[in-house]
GROMACS .gro file of C-alpha atoms in nm:
model
  335
    1MET     CA    1   0.000   0.000   0.000
    2VAL     CA    2   0.124   0.348  -0.094
    3ARG     CA    3   0.111   0.598   0.191
    4LEU     CA    4   0.106   0.970   0.112
    5SER     CA    5   0.276   1.201   0.357
    6LEU     CA    6   0.161   1.559   0.403
    7LYS     CA    7   0.473   1.663   0.213
    8SER     CA    8   0.407   1.426  -0.077
    9PRO     CA    9   0.425   1.594  -0.422
   10LEU     CA   10   0.128   1.382  -0.530
   11LEU     CA   11  -0.087   1.507  -0.243
   12SER     CA   12   0.009   1.867  -0.314
   13THR     CA   13  -0.088   1.827  -0.679
   14PHE     CA   14  -0.418   1.670  -0.578
   15SER     CA   15  -0.491   1.955  -0.336
   16LEU     CA   16  -0.420   2.215  -0.600
   17LEU     CA   17  -0.651   2.034  -0.838
   18LEU     CA   18  -0.934   2.042  -0.583
   19ILE     CA   19  -0.877   2.412  -0.521
   20PHE     CA   20  -0.881   2.478  -0.896
   21ILE     CA   21  -1.207   2.287  -0.940
   22PHE     CA   22  -1.364   2.469  -0.643
   23PHE     CA   23  -1.279   2.813  -0.778
   24THR     CA   24  -1.383   2.716  -1.130
   25ILE     CA   25  -1.726   2.611  -1.006
   26SER     CA   26  -1.756   2.913  -0.776
   27PHE     CA   27  -1.687   3.163  -1.051
   28ALA     CA   28  -1.855   2.981  -1.339
   29GLU     CA   29  -2.069   3.188  -1.571
   30LEU     CA   30  -2.432   3.145  -1.467
   31CYS     CA   31  -2.591   3.385  -1.714
   32ASN     CA   32  -2.721   3.232  -2.035
   33PRO     CA   33  -2.495   3.340  -2.326
   34ASN     CA   34  -2.795   3.439  -2.541
   35ASP     CA   35  -2.930   3.660  -2.264
   36LYS     CA   36  -2.587   3.814  -2.218
   37LYS     CA   37  -2.563   3.891  -2.589
   38ALA     CA   38  -2.906   4.058  -2.582
   39LEU     CA   39  -2.807   4.273  -2.284
   40LEU     CA   40  -2.482   4.382  -2.443
   41ASN     CA   41  -2.675   4.478  -2.756
   42ILE     CA   42  -2.907   4.688  -2.539
   43LYS     CA   43  -2.607   4.856  -2.381
   44GLU     CA   44  -2.460   4.932  -2.725
   45ALA     CA   45  -2.795   5.064  -2.853
   46PHE     CA   46  -2.794   5.314  -2.568
   47ASN     CA   47  -2.442   5.426  -2.667
   48ASN     CA   48  -2.279   5.247  -2.373
   49ALA     CA   49  -2.412   5.505  -2.131
   50TYR     CA   50  -2.241   5.517  -1.790
   51TYR     CA   51  -2.553   5.359  -1.643
   52PHE     CA   52  -2.428   5.027  -1.782
   53ALA     CA   53  -2.075   5.051  -1.637
   54SER     CA   54  -2.115   4.722  -1.453
   55TRP     CA   55  -2.219   4.541  -1.772
   56LYS     CA   56  -1.874   4.403  -1.847
   57PRO     CA   57  -1.850   4.121  -2.103
   58GLU     CA   58  -1.598   3.930  -1.893
   59GLU     CA   59  -1.828   3.916  -1.590
   60ASP     CA   60  -2.138   3.712  -1.513
   61CYS     CA   61  -2.438   3.914  -1.630
   62CYS     CA   62  -2.645   3.784  -1.338
   63THR     CA   63  -2.436   4.020  -1.122
   64TRP     CA   64  -2.494   4.326  -1.340
   65TYR     CA   65  -2.676   4.635  -1.215
   66SER     CA   66  -3.052   4.649  -1.295
   67VAL     CA   67  -3.059   4.283  -1.397
   68GLN     CA   68  -3.207   3.986  -1.214
   69CYS     CA   69  -3.169   3.618  -1.298
   70ASP     CA   70  -3.390   3.330  -1.196
   71GLU     CA   71  -3.224   3.140  -0.909
   72ILE     CA   72  -3.270   2.802  -1.076
   73SER     CA   73  -3.258   2.854  -1.452
   74HIS     CA   74  -3.031   3.162  -1.434
   75ARG     CA   75  -3.227   3.318  -1.722
   76ILE     CA   76  -3.290   3.693  -1.712
   77ILE     CA   77  -3.632   3.756  -1.557
   78SER     CA   78  -3.609   4.127  -1.473
   79LEU     CA   79  -3.462   4.432  -1.645
   80THR     CA   80  -3.504   4.776  -1.484
   81ILE     CA   81  -3.353   5.083  -1.646
   82SER     CA   82  -3.451   5.399  -1.462
   83VAL     CA   83  -3.373   5.756  -1.362
   84ASP     CA   84  -3.103   5.856  -1.607
   85LYS     CA   85  -3.085   6.157  -1.841
   86GLN     CA   86  -2.791   6.017  -2.040
   87ILE     CA   87  -2.990   5.727  -2.181
   88SER     CA   88  -3.138   5.842  -2.509
   89GLY     CA   89  -3.292   5.700  -2.824
   90GLN     CA   90  -3.560   5.440  -2.875
   91ILE     CA   91  -3.628   5.119  -2.686
   92PRO     CA   92  -3.385   4.868  -2.842
   93PRO     CA   93  -3.546   4.576  -3.028
   94HIS     CA   94  -3.305   4.347  -2.842
   95VAL     CA   95  -3.539   4.348  -2.539
   96GLY     CA   96  -3.739   4.094  -2.736
   97ASP     CA   97  -3.440   3.857  -2.720
   98LEU     CA   98  -3.491   3.798  -2.347
   99PRO     CA   99  -3.763   3.530  -2.370
  100TYR     CA  100  -3.786   3.459  -1.996
  101LEU     CA  101  -3.834   3.824  -1.899
  102GLN     CA  102  -4.114   3.879  -1.646
  103TYR     CA  103  -4.046   4.239  -1.542
  104LEU     CA  104  -3.950   4.515  -1.784
  105THR     CA  105  -3.912   4.873  -1.664
  106PHE     CA  106  -3.806   5.192  -1.841
  107HIS     CA  107  -3.880   5.463  -1.583
  108LYS     CA  108  -3.791   5.833  -1.562
  109LEU     CA  109  -3.585   5.839  -1.880
  110PRO     CA  110  -3.664   6.185  -2.023
  111ASN     CA  111  -3.472   6.119  -2.346
  112LEU     CA  112  -3.634   5.786  -2.430
  113VAL     CA  113  -3.835   5.847  -2.747
  114GLY     CA  114  -4.009   5.666  -3.029
  115PRO     CA  115  -4.287   5.407  -3.022
  116ILE     CA  116  -4.341   5.116  -2.786
  117GLN     CA  117  -4.100   4.858  -2.927
  118PRO     CA  118  -4.286   4.589  -3.134
  119ALA     CA  119  -4.029   4.329  -3.022
  120ILE     CA  120  -4.193   4.339  -2.677
  121ALA     CA  121  -4.465   4.125  -2.835
  122LYS     CA  122  -4.224   3.829  -2.810
  123LEU     CA  123  -4.208   3.846  -2.431
  124HIS     CA  124  -4.486   3.599  -2.353
  125ASN     CA  125  -4.371   3.554  -1.991
  126LEU     CA  126  -4.402   3.925  -1.916
  127LYS     CA  127  -4.604   4.009  -1.604
  128HIS     CA  128  -4.502   4.368  -1.535
  129LEU     CA  129  -4.454   4.637  -1.802
  130ASP     CA  130  -4.357   4.986  -1.689
  131ILE     CA  131  -4.263   5.249  -1.951
  132SER     CA  132  -4.338   5.566  -1.755
  133TRP     CA  133  -4.206   5.920  -1.729
  134THR     CA  134  -4.055   5.905  -2.077
  135LYS     CA  135  -4.116   6.072  -2.412
  136ILE     CA  136  -4.233   5.765  -2.596
  137SER     CA  137  -4.492   5.851  -2.861
  138GLY     CA  138  -4.729   5.695  -3.109
  139THR     CA  139  -5.027   5.480  -3.017
  140ILE     CA  140  -5.074   5.208  -2.759
  141PRO     CA  141  -5.018   4.890  -2.962
  142ASP     CA  142  -5.277   4.613  -2.987
  143PHE     CA  143  -5.006   4.349  -2.944
  144LEU     CA  144  -5.006   4.411  -2.568
  145SER     CA  145  -5.331   4.215  -2.551
  146SER     CA  146  -5.144   3.903  -2.665
  147LEU     CA  147  -4.921   3.904  -2.355
  148SER     CA  148  -5.168   3.708  -2.144
  149ASN     CA  149  -4.950   3.700  -1.830
  150LEU     CA  150  -4.950   4.077  -1.788
  151SER     CA  151  -5.091   4.187  -1.453
  152TYR     CA  152  -4.949   4.540  -1.449
  153ILE     CA  153  -4.917   4.801  -1.725
  154SER     CA  154  -4.795   5.156  -1.668
  155LEU     CA  155  -4.746   5.388  -1.965
  156SER     CA  156  -4.795   5.706  -1.762
  157PHE     CA  157  -4.633   6.044  -1.823
  158SER     CA  158  -4.564   6.002  -2.194
  159ASN     CA  159  -4.646   6.147  -2.535
  160LEU     CA  160  -4.870   5.858  -2.636
  161SER     CA  161  -5.171   5.961  -2.845
  162GLY     CA  162  -5.468   5.812  -3.023
  163ALA     CA  163  -5.741   5.588  -2.885
  164ILE     CA  164  -5.711   5.337  -2.603
  165PRO     CA  165  -5.722   4.986  -2.753
  166SER     CA  166  -6.032   4.798  -2.644
  167SER     CA  167  -5.830   4.477  -2.678
  168LEU     CA  168  -5.657   4.543  -2.344
  169SER     CA  169  -5.966   4.403  -2.174
  170LYS     CA  170  -5.869   4.060  -2.310
  171LEU     CA  171  -5.581   4.037  -2.063
  172PRO     CA  172  -5.711   3.783  -1.808
  173ASN     CA  173  -5.465   3.869  -1.529
  174LEU     CA  174  -5.448   4.246  -1.561
  175SER     CA  175  -5.516   4.419  -1.228
  176SER     CA  176  -5.356   4.761  -1.279
  177LEU     CA  177  -5.370   4.981  -1.589
  178GLN     CA  178  -5.203   5.322  -1.573
  179LEU     CA  179  -5.237   5.536  -1.885
  180ASP     CA  180  -5.253   5.875  -1.716
  181ARG     CA  181  -5.081   6.199  -1.815
  182SER     CA  182  -5.052   6.140  -2.187
  183LYS     CA  183  -5.235   6.267  -2.497
  184LEU     CA  184  -5.490   5.992  -2.544
  185THR     CA  185  -5.816   6.075  -2.721
  186GLY     CA  186  -6.150   5.911  -2.791
  187GLN     CA  187  -6.375   5.730  -2.546
  188ILE     CA  188  -6.312   5.487  -2.266
  189PRO     CA  189  -6.368   5.146  -2.433
  190ASP     CA  190  -6.694   4.978  -2.342
  191SER     CA  191  -6.496   4.652  -2.320
  192PHE     CA  192  -6.325   4.781  -2.005
  193GLY     CA  193  -6.624   4.642  -1.820
  194ASP     CA  194  -6.483   4.296  -1.893
  195PHE     CA  195  -6.182   4.321  -1.663
  196LYS     CA  196  -6.200   4.026  -1.424
  197ALA     CA  197  -5.940   4.101  -1.157
  198GLU     CA  198  -6.059   4.200  -0.811
  199ASN     CA  199  -5.945   4.535  -0.674
  200PHE     CA  200  -5.867   4.668  -1.021
  201ASN     CA  201  -5.670   4.995  -1.046
  202LEU     CA  202  -5.752   5.220  -1.343
  203TYR     CA  203  -5.572   5.551  -1.402
  204LEU     CA  204  -5.672   5.749  -1.713
  205SER     CA  205  -5.635   6.104  -1.583
  206HIS     CA  206  -5.479   6.402  -1.762
  207ASN     CA  207  -5.570   6.295  -2.116
  208LYS     CA  208  -5.818   6.420  -2.375
  209LEU     CA  209  -6.082   6.152  -2.338
  210THR     CA  210  -6.439   6.240  -2.437
  211GLY     CA  211  -6.789   6.092  -2.431
  212LYS     CA  212  -6.966   5.915  -2.148
  213ILE     CA  213  -6.826   5.675  -1.892
  214PRO     CA  214  -6.931   5.328  -2.017
  215PRO     CA  215  -7.214   5.176  -1.809
  216SER     CA  216  -7.025   4.845  -1.838
  217LEU     CA  217  -6.778   4.971  -1.576
  218SER     CA  218  -7.043   4.889  -1.316
  219LYS     CA  219  -6.931   4.525  -1.352
  220VAL     CA  220  -6.575   4.599  -1.238
  221ASP     CA  221  -6.471   4.609  -0.873
  222PHE     CA  222  -6.224   4.892  -0.872
  223SER     CA  223  -5.982   4.953  -0.590
  224ALA     CA  224  -5.888   5.293  -0.726
  225ILE     CA  225  -6.017   5.476  -1.031
  226ASP     CA  226  -5.891   5.812  -1.157
  227LEU     CA  227  -6.059   5.963  -1.463
  228SER     CA  228  -5.980   6.325  -1.374
  229ARG     CA  229  -5.883   6.604  -1.613
  230ASN     CA  230  -6.053   6.477  -1.925
  231LYS     CA  231  -6.370   6.589  -2.105
  232LEU     CA  232  -6.604   6.313  -1.991
  233GLU     CA  233  -6.977   6.383  -1.986
  234GLY     CA  234  -7.296   6.251  -1.833
  235ASP     CA  235  -7.348   6.022  -1.536
  236ALA     CA  236  -7.104   5.838  -1.310
  237TYR     CA  237  -7.347   5.607  -1.130
  238MET     CA  238  -7.156   5.299  -1.250
  239ILE     CA  239  -6.857   5.394  -1.034
  240PHE     CA  240  -7.055   5.398  -0.710
  241GLY     CA  241  -7.268   5.150  -0.516
  242ALA     CA  242  -7.311   5.011  -0.167
  243HIS     CA  243  -7.109   4.699  -0.243
  244LYS     CA  244  -6.826   4.864  -0.437
  245LYS     CA  245  -6.471   4.824  -0.309
  246ALA     CA  246  -6.317   5.146  -0.443
  247TRP     CA  247  -6.134   5.342  -0.175
  248ASN     CA  248  -6.021   5.620  -0.410
  249VAL     CA  249  -6.245   5.782  -0.674
  250ASP     CA  250  -6.126   6.089  -0.866
  251LEU     CA  251  -6.359   6.225  -1.135
  252SER     CA  252  -6.252   6.588  -1.104
  253ARG     CA  253  -6.223   6.843  -1.385
  254ASN     CA  254  -6.457   6.685  -1.637
  255LEU     CA  255  -6.801   6.776  -1.773
  256LEU     CA  256  -6.996   6.524  -1.567
  257ALA     CA  257  -7.356   6.610  -1.480
  258PHE     CA  258  -7.558   6.389  -1.243
  259ASP     CA  259  -7.769   6.412  -0.928
  260MET     CA  260  -7.539   6.363  -0.630
  261SER     CA  261  -7.833   6.312  -0.395
  262LYS     CA  262  -7.911   5.978  -0.565
  263VAL     CA  263  -7.561   5.838  -0.526
  264VAL     CA  264  -7.515   5.546  -0.286
  265PHE     CA  265  -7.164   5.535  -0.147
  266SER     CA  266  -6.968   5.236  -0.026
  267THR     CA  267  -6.824   5.235   0.325
  268ASN     CA  268  -6.492   5.143   0.160
  269LEU     CA  269  -6.462   5.493   0.014
  270PHE     CA  270  -6.188   5.703   0.175
  271MET     CA  271  -6.101   5.955  -0.098
  272LEU     CA  272  -6.353   6.133  -0.321
  273ASP     CA  273  -6.279   6.416  -0.561
  274VAL     CA  274  -6.542   6.541  -0.807
  275ASN     CA  275  -6.448   6.909  -0.822
  276HIS     CA  276  -6.496   7.119  -1.138
  277ASN     CA  277  -6.791   6.937  -1.295
  278LYS     CA  278  -7.162   7.011  -1.343
  279ILE     CA  279  -7.291   6.790  -1.062
  280PHE     CA  280  -7.623   6.899  -0.913
  281GLY     CA  281  -7.857   6.797  -0.631
  282GLY     CA  282  -7.748   6.774  -0.270
  283LEU     CA  283  -7.499   6.580  -0.064
  284PRO     CA  284  -7.670   6.263   0.066
  285PRO     CA  285  -7.691   6.230   0.448
  286GLN     CA  286  -7.505   5.898   0.417
  287MET     CA  287  -7.184   6.092   0.353
  288SER     CA  288  -7.167   6.188   0.719
  289LYS     CA  289  -7.111   5.821   0.804
  290LEU     CA  290  -6.820   5.768   0.564
  291SER     CA  291  -6.464   5.759   0.698
  292LEU     CA  292  -6.338   5.998   0.433
  293THR     CA  293  -5.981   6.120   0.460
  294SER     CA  294  -6.005   6.341   0.151
  295LEU     CA  295  -6.309   6.516  -0.002
  296ASN     CA  296  -6.357   6.779  -0.271
  297VAL     CA  297  -6.697   6.863  -0.424
  298SER     CA  298  -6.615   7.225  -0.505
  299TYR     CA  299  -6.696   7.404  -0.832
  300ASN     CA  300  -7.020   7.221  -0.906
  301ARG     CA  301  -7.393   7.305  -0.893
  302LEU     CA  302  -7.477   7.148  -0.560
  303CYS     CA  303  -7.747   7.280  -0.329
  304GLY     CA  304  -7.880   7.219   0.019
  305GLN     CA  305  -7.725   7.165   0.358
  306ILE     CA  306  -7.395   6.989   0.409
  307PRO     CA  307  -7.478   6.678   0.615
  308LYS     CA  308  -7.408   6.725   0.984
  309GLY     CA  309  -7.157   6.505   1.157
  310LYS     CA  310  -6.806   6.507   1.297
  311LYS     CA  311  -6.661   6.316   1.001
  312LEU     CA  312  -6.743   6.593   0.753
  313LYS     CA  313  -6.644   6.878   0.984
  314ARG     CA  314  -6.276   6.797   0.932
  315PHE     CA  315  -6.295   6.940   0.579
  316GLY     CA  316  -6.258   7.313   0.521
  317VAL     CA  317  -6.425   7.564   0.294
  318ASP     CA  318  -6.207   7.463  -0.001
  319SER     CA  319  -6.378   7.122  -0.012
  320TYR     CA  320  -6.723   7.275  -0.069
  321PHE     CA  321  -6.703   7.628  -0.209
  322HIS     CA  322  -6.817   7.756  -0.551
  323ASN     CA  323  -7.143   7.561  -0.564
  324LYS     CA  324  -7.488   7.689  -0.650
  325CYS     CA  325  -7.642   7.701  -0.305
  326LEU     CA  326  -7.459   7.459  -0.078
  327CYS     CA  327  -7.476   7.575   0.282
  328GLY     CA  328  -7.397   7.482   0.640
  329LYS     CA  329  -7.068   7.447   0.820
  330PRO     CA  330  -6.798   7.520   0.712
  331LEU     CA  331  -6.991   7.741   0.460
  332GLU     CA  332  -7.249   8.005   0.553
  333SER     CA  333  -7.551   7.895   0.750
  334CYS     CA  334  -7.856   7.779   0.556
  335LYS     CA  335  -8.136   8.035   0.541
   0.00000   0.00000   0.00000
């Protein structure tokens, strides 16, 4: 039998081999080479901006800034590029070469321009799409409706124009749609009453939307709905109801005209803003029982006494003024 002493050359060689294997495994490239190529193409498309300083070809891309890999497959599942004025140009088509991507974010990039990249249509695993606070333009593409795993879409603060695609209602998992502060025109699609998710969030404010709020929206259980600063007309009964779950309703600065005294509010409502409309009637007594933290009914055509109760006394004159004949504290006493 051959015995190896601690000083044996054979043992030393064997030890070095083990150390070599250990370090080779420890520092092995985990990132998929195709994903890495796509990311480097994105970096190049953005003129190798300093934002991508950590994106070094010789290093594992799973360790790069703004990138996240799946812990098991090591495929890229998240790409977040945000808050940088140096990044300019259009969304690179290479984002479509990351087939396992679940989260894609381009946020607060004031020099990001052009349309929503068509290559995004290839990202069938996408759950979260955020292209907000940019200067992207053009229309909202229909292809988004083919990404059936989407649960969150934010295209806020952009130069998007044209009509809102009715096809977005086909997304079975969508629970938050944020299209506010753009240049969208036309009507709210009637198909938006087909959204199935509970506690749906809908933000369409600061656009140029016209027409009436679709009655079909009565079928949706909103958590928050903001339709403010458009040119919407008519009634808003479909937003309210005793069994509704919405905690935040903002319909301010439109052309809405309906009888407020006939509205039945949900006890879930905490924030209500309907200022600058043509709303008439009186404030229903039920409002004094709501646990409102924010209220604004100013600049309408309301009449009658403000319901008495401690819960409404917390709001000042600004919440009620500039109505036809609304009276009672904090306004002048009713005659």
